[in-house]
Coordinates of C-alpha atoms in Angstrom, one line a residue:
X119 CA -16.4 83.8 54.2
X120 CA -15.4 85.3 50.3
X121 CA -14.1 87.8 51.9
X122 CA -12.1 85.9 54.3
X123 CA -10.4 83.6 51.7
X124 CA -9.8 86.5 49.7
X125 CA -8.1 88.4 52.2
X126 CA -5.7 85.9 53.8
X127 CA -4.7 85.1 50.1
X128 CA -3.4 88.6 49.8
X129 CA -5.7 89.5 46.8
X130 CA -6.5 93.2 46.0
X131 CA -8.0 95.1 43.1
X132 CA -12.2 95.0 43.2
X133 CA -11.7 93.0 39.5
X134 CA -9.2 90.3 40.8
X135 CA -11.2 89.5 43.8
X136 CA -14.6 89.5 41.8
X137 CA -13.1 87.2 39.1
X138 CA -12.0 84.7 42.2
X139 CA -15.3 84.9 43.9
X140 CA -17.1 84.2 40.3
X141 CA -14.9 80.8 40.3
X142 CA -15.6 79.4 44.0
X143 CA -19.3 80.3 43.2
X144 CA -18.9 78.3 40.2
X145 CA -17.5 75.3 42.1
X146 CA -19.9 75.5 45.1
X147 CA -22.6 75.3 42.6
X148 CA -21.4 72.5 39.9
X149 CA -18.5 70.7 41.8
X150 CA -20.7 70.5 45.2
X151 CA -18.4 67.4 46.8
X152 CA -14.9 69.3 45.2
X153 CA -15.8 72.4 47.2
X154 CA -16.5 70.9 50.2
X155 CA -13.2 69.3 50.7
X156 CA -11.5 72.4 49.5
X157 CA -13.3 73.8 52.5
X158 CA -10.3 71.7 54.2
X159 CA -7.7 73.5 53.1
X160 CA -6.5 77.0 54.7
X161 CA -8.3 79.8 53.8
X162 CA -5.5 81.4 51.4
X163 CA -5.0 78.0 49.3
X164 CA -8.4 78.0 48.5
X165 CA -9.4 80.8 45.5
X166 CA -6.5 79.7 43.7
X167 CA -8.1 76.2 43.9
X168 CA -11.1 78.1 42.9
X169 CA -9.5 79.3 39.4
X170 CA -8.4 76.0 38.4
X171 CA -11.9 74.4 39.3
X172 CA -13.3 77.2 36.8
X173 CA -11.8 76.9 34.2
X174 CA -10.8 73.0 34.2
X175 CA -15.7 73.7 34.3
X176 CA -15.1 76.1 31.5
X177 CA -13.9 73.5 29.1
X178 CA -16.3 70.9 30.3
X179 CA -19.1 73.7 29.5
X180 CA -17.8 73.6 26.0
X181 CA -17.6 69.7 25.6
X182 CA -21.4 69.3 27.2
X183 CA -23.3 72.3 25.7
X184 CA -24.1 71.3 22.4
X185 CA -25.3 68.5 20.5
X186 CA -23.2 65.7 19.1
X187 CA -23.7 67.4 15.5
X188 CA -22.1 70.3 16.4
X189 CA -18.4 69.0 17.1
X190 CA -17.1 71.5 14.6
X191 CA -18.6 73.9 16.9
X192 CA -17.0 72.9 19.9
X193 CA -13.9 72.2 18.5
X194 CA -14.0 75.5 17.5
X195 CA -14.6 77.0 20.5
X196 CA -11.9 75.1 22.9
X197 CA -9.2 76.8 20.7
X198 CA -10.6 79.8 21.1
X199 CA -10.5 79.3 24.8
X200 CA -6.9 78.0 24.3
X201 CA -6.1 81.1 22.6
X202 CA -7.5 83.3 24.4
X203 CA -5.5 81.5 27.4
X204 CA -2.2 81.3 25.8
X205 CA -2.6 85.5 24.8
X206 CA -3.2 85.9 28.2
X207 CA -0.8 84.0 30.0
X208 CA 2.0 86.2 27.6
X209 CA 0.6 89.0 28.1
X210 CA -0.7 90.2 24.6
X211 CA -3.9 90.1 25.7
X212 CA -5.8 91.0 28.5
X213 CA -8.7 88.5 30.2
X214 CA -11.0 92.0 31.1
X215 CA -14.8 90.7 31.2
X216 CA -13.7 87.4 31.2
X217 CA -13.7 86.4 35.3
X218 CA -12.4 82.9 34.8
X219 CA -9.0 83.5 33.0
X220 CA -8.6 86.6 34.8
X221 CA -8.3 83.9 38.0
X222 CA -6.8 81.2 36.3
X223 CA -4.2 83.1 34.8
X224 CA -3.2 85.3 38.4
X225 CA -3.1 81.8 39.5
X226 CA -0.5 80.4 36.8
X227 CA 1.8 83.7 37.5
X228 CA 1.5 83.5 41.0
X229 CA 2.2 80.0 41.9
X230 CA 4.7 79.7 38.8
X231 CA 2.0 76.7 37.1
X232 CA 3.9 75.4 33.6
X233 CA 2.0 76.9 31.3
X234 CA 2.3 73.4 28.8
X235 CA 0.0 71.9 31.3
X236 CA -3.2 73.8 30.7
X237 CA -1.8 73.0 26.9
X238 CA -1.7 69.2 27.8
X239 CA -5.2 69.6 29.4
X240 CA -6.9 71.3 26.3
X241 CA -5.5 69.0 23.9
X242 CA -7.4 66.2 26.2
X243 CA -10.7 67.6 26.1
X244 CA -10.6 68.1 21.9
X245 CA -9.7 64.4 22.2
X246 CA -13.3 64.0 23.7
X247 CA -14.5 65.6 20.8
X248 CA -13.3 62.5 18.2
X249 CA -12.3 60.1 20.0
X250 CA -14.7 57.2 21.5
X251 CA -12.4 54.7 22.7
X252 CA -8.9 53.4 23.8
X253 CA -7.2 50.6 21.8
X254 CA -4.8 49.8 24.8
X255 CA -3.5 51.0 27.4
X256 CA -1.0 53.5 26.4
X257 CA -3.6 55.4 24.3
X258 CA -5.3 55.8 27.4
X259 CA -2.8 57.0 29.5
X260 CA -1.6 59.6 26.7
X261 CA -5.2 60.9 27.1
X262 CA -5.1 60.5 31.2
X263 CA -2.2 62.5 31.0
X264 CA -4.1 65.7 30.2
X265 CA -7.6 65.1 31.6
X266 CA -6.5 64.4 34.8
X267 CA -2.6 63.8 35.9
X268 CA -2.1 67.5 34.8
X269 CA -4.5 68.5 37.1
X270 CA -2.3 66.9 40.1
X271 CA 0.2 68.7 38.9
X272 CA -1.5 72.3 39.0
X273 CA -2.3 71.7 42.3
X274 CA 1.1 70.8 43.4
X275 CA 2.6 74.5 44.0
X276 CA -0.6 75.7 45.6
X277 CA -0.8 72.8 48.0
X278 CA 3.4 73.4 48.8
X279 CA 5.7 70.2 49.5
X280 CA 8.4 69.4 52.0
X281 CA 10.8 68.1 49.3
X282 CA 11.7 69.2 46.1
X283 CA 7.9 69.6 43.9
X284 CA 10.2 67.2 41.6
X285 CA 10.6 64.7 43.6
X286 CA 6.6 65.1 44.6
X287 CA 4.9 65.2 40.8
X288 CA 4.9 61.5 40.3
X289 CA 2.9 60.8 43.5
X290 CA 0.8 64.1 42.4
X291 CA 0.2 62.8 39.2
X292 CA -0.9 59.4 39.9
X293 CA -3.4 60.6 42.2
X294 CA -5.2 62.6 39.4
X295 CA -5.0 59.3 37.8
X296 CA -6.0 57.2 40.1
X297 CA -9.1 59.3 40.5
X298 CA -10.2 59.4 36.7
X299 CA -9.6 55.3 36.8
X300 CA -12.0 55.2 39.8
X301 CA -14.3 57.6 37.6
X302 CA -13.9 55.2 33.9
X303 CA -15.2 52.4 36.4
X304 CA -17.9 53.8 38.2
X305 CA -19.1 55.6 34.7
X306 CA -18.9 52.8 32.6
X307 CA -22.8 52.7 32.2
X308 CA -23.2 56.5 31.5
X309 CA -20.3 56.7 29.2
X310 CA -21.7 54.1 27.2
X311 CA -25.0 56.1 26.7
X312 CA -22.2 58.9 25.2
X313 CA -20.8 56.7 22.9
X314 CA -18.0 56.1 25.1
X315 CA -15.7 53.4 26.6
X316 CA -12.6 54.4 28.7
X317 CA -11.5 50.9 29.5
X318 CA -8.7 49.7 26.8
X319 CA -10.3 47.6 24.2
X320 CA -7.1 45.1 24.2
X321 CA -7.2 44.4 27.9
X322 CA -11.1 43.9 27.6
X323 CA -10.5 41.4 24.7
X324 CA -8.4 39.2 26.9
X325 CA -11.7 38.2 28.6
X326 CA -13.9 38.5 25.4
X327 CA -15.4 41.9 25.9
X328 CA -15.6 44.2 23.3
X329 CA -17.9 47.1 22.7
X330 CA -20.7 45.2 21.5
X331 CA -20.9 43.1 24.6
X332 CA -20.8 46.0 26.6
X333 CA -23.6 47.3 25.1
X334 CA -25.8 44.8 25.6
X335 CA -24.9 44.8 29.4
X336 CA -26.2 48.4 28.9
X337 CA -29.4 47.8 27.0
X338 CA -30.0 44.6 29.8
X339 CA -28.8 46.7 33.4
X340 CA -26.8 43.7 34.6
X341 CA -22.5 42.4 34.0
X342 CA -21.6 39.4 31.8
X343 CA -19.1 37.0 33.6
X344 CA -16.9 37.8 31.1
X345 CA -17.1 41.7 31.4
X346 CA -17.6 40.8 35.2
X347 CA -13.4 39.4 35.1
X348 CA -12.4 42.6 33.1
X349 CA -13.6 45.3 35.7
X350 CA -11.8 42.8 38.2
X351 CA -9.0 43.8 36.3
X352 CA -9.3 47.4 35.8
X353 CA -10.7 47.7 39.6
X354 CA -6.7 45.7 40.4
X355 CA -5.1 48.5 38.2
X356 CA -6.5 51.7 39.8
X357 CA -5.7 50.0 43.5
X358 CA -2.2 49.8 42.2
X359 CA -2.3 53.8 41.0
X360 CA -3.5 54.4 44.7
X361 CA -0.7 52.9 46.1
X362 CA 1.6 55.1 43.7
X363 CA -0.1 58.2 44.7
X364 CA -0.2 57.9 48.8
X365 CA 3.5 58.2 49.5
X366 CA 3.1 61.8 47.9
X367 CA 0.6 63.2 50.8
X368 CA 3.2 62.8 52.8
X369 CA 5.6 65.4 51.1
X370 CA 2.4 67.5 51.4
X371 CA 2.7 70.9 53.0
X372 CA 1.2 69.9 56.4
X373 CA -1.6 71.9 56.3
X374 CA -2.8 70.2 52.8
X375 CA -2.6 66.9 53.4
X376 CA -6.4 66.4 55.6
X377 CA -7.6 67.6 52.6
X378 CA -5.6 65.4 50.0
X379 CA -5.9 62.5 52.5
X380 CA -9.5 62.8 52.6
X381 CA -10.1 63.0 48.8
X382 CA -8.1 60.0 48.3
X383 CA -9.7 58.0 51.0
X384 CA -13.4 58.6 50.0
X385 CA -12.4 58.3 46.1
X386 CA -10.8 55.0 46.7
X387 CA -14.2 53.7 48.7
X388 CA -15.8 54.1 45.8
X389 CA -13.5 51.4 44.5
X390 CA -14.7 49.1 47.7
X391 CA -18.6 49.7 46.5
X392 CA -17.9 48.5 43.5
X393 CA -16.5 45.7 44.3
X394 CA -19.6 45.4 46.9
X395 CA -22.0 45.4 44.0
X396 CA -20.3 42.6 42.6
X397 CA -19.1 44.9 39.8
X398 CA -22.7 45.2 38.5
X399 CA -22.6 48.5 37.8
X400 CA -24.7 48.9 35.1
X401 CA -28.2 50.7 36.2
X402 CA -26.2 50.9 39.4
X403 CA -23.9 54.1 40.6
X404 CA -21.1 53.1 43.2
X405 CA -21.2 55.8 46.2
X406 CA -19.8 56.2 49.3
X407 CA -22.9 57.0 51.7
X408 CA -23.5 60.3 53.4
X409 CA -23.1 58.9 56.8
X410 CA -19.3 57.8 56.0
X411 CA -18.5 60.9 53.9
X412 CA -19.1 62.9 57.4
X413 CA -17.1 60.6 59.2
X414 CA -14.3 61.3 56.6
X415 CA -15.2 64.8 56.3
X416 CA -15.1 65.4 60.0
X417 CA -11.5 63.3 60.9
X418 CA -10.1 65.9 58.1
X419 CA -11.5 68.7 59.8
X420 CA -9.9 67.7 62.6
X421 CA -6.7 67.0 60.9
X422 CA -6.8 70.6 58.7
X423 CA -7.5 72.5 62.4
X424 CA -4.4 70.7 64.4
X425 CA -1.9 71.0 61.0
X426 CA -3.0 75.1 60.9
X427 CA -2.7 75.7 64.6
X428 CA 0.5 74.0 64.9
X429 CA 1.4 76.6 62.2
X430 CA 0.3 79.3 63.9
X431 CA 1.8 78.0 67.0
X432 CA 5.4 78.8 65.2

């Protein structure tokens, strides 16, 4: 199946096709529920997928490996990675040993990926390194932008549009948003155990929430009316960055959009369980089940085999 991918993306050179098959190993082992929709996607769209899955991990490694004491550490570390990156992408340096940029960065030259986006997304994770909460909502969407619009964005060339990418990287971007807003919901509880809020303080304080109020629905494992009317809120907010973000699957490449279709449908579910659970989400994690996953997972399938064939049929 490697071999497969690797050979209907045109990739040659035993060191390029290892460093590939390093990153979809990566993401079938930490990004379980990513690989398997990637496994809707044609067979050549997916390594580069792959690459960017690896080394979005990569940075994540860095943030989650060491203890909060050791910031400095980190820190340290994520601009070496963004060095290392940047001498790479240039050319004054060369990513032997190193599997993950050697992917990444084919990727980049291949699909012509701006390089200031893996700059954006860098500068978002040493964000995570300081920076514990959002006083509104522009501060949060400054950090959005590189943790997870920027990501829509890589995937834009590799997926292909109908129309100009332009007039496609709005759509693109919300849906990375719209994802990480699902994500700041459902998290809410965990984050909190980090030190973290992702919701903006300003728009919480409109219903009386603040920090301290959210903590205590941590310590207790149950919503305070008040915080209760806030997630109402937020939840009304990420439906509105959904309905930004589907007009773009259709200037999808045909063959992409089961794939992008699917993500967005089960992502947005988890909005609906949330909503389910009466927004009390702490001690609580909002999931789809397995049974409707398949469902989704199968109608792509279906979708992904009639958009390739129709291809092929050409």
């Amino acid at each position: 199946m490697i071999k497969d991918e690797l050979d209907a993306a045109g990739l040659e050179g035993t060191d390029l096709r290892a460093a590939y098959a390093h990153c979809r190993a990566v993401n079938a082992r930490d990004g379980k529920t990513f690989f398997l929709a990637t496994r809707l996607l044609a067979p050549q769209q997916r390594p580069a997928v792959h690459a960017l899955y690896g080394f979005a991990r990569y940075a994540d490694d860095i943030l989650d490996s060491f203890d909060e004491r050791d910031s400095a550490l980190r820190a340290e570390q994520l601009q070496s990675l963004s060095d290392r990156l940047f001498g790479c992408l240039t050319g004054g340096v060369s990513p032997v040993g190193d599997p993950v940029l050697t992917a990444v960065v084919h990727t980049a030259h291949r699909y012509g990926i701006g390089w200031e986006l893996f700059d954006d997304f860098l500068a978002a994770m040493r964000m995570d390194l300081t920076v514990t909460g959002y006083p509104d909502r522009p501060a949060l969407e400054r950090y959005m932008h590189g943790s997870a619009e920027v990501i829509g964005l890589q995937m834009l060339p590799i997926l292909g549009t109908t129309v100009a990418r332009e007039e496609a990287e709005p759509h693109a971007a919300a849906l990375g948003k719209a994802f990480q807003l699902t994500n700041f919901l459902r998290d809410v509880d965990e984050d909190l155990a980090r030190g973290r809020v992702y919701l903006p303080a300003d728009e919480l304080a409109v219903h009386g929430v603040d920090r301290e109020l959210l903590l205590w629905c941590h310590r207790n494992g149950r919503s305070d009316p008040r915080v209760r009317r806030a997630l109402v809120d937020q939840h009304a907010q990420a439906r509105r960055v959904y309905r930004e973000a589907q007009p773009g699957i259709g200037m999808l490449a045909p063959i992409s959009r089961p794939c992008v279709q699917a993500a967005l449908t089960l992502y947005s579910e988890i909005l609906c369980r949330i909503e389910e659970l009466d927004f009390e989400i702490f001690g609580t994690r909002a999931s789809v089940g397995k049974p409707r996953r398949l469902v989704v997972a199968l109608r792509g399938l279906a979708g992904a085999w009639w958009a390739r064939s129709t291809v092929r049929r050409r």
